[in-house]
Coordinates of N, CA and C in Angstrom, one line a residue:
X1 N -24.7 4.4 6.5 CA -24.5 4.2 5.1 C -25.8 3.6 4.5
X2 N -26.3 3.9 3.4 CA -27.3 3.1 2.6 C -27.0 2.2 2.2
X3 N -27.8 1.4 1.9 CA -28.0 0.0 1.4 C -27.2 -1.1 2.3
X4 N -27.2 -1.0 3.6 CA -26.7 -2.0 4.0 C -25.0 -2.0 4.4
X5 N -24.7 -0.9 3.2 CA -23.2 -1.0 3.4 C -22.7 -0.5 4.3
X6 N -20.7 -0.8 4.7 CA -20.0 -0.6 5.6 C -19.3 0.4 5.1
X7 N -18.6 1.1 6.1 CA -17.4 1.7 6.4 C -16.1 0.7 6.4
X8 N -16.4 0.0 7.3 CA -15.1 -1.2 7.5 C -14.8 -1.5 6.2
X9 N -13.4 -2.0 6.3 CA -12.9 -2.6 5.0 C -13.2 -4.1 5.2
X10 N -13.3 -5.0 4.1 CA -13.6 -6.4 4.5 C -11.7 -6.7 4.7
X11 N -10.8 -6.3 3.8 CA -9.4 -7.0 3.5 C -8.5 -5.8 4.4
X12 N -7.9 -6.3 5.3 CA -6.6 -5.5 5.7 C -5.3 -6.0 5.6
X13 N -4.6 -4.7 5.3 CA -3.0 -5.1 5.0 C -2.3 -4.4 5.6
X14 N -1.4 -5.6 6.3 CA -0.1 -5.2 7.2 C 1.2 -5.5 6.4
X15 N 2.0 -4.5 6.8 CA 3.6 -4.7 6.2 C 4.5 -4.4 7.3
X16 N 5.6 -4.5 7.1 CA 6.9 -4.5 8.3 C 6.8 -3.7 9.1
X17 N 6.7 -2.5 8.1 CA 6.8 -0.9 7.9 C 6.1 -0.3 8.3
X18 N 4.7 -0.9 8.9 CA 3.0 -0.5 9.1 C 3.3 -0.3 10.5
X19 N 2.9 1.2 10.8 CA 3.0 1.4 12.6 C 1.4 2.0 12.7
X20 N 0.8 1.6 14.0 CA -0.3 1.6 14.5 C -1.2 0.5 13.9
X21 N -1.2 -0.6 14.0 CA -1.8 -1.9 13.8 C -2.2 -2.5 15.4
X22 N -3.2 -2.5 15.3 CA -3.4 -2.8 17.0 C -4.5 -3.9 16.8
X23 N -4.7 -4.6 17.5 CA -5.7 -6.0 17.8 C -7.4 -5.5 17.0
X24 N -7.8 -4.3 17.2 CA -9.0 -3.9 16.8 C -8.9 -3.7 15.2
X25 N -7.9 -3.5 15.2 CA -7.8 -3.2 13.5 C -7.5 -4.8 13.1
X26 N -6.7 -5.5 13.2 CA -6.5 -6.9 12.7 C -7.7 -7.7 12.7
X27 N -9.5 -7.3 14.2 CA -10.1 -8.3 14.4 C -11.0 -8.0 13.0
X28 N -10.9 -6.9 12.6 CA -12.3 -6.0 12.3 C -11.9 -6.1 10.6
X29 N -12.0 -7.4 10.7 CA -11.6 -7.5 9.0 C -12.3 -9.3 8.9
X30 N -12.3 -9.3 7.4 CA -12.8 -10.4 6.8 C -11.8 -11.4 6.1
X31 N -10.6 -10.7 6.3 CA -9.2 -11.3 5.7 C -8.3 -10.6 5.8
X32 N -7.1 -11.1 6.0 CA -5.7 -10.2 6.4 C -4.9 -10.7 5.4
X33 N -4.2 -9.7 5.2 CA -2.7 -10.1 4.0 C -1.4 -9.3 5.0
X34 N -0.8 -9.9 4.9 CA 0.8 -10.1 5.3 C 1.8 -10.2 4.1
X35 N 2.3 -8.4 4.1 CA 2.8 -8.7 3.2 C 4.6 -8.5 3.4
X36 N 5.2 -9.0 2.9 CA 6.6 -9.4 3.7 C 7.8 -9.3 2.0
X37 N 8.5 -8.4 2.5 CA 9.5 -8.1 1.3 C 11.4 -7.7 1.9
X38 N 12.1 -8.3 1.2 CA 13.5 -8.2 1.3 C 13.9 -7.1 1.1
X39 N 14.0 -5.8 1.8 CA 14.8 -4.7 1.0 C 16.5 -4.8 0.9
X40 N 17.2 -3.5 0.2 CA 18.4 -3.6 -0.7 C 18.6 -2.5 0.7
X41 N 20.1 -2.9 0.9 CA 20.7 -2.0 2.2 C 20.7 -0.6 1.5
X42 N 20.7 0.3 2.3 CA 20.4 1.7 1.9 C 22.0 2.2 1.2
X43 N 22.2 2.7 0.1 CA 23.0 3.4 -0.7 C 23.8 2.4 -1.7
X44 N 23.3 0.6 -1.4 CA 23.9 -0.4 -2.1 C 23.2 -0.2 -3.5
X45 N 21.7 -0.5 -3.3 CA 21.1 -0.3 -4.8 C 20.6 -1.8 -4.9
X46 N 20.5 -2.5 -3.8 CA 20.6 -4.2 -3.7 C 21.6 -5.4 -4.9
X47 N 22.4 -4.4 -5.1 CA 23.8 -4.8 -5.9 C 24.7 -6.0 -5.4
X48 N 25.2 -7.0 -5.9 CA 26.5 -7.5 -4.9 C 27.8 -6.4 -5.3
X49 N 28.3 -6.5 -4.3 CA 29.2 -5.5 -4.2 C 30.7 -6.9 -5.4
X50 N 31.8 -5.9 -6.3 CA 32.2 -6.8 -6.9 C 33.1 -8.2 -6.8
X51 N 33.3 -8.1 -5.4 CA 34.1 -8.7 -4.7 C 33.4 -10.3 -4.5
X52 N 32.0 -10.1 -4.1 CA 31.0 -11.4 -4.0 C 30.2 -12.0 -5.4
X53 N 30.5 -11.0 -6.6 CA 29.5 -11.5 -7.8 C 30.7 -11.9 -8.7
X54 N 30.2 -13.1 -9.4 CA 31.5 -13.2 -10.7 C 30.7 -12.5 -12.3

């Protein structure tokens, strides 16, 4: 690359969901984000069902 620059990314992000994350990919960064989220059970719509909500 010209001018000094990289290929590598300086920032990587991992999520739950993220498959092929291996030790080389986590070292080969300047900062990691971990990103971490609650999903809604599949065909709920993350509703309370009526029984649990007033």
């Amino acid at each position: 690359m010209e001018n000094g620059e990289s290929k590598r990314s300086a920032i990587k992000q991992v999520a739950s969901g993220r498959f092929g994350v291996t030790m080389w990919y986590l070292t080969n960064s300047d900062e990691l984000q971990i990103k971490i989220a609650q999903g809604a059970k599949p065909g709920e719509g993350g509703e309370l069902p009526r029984h649990q909500g007033r």
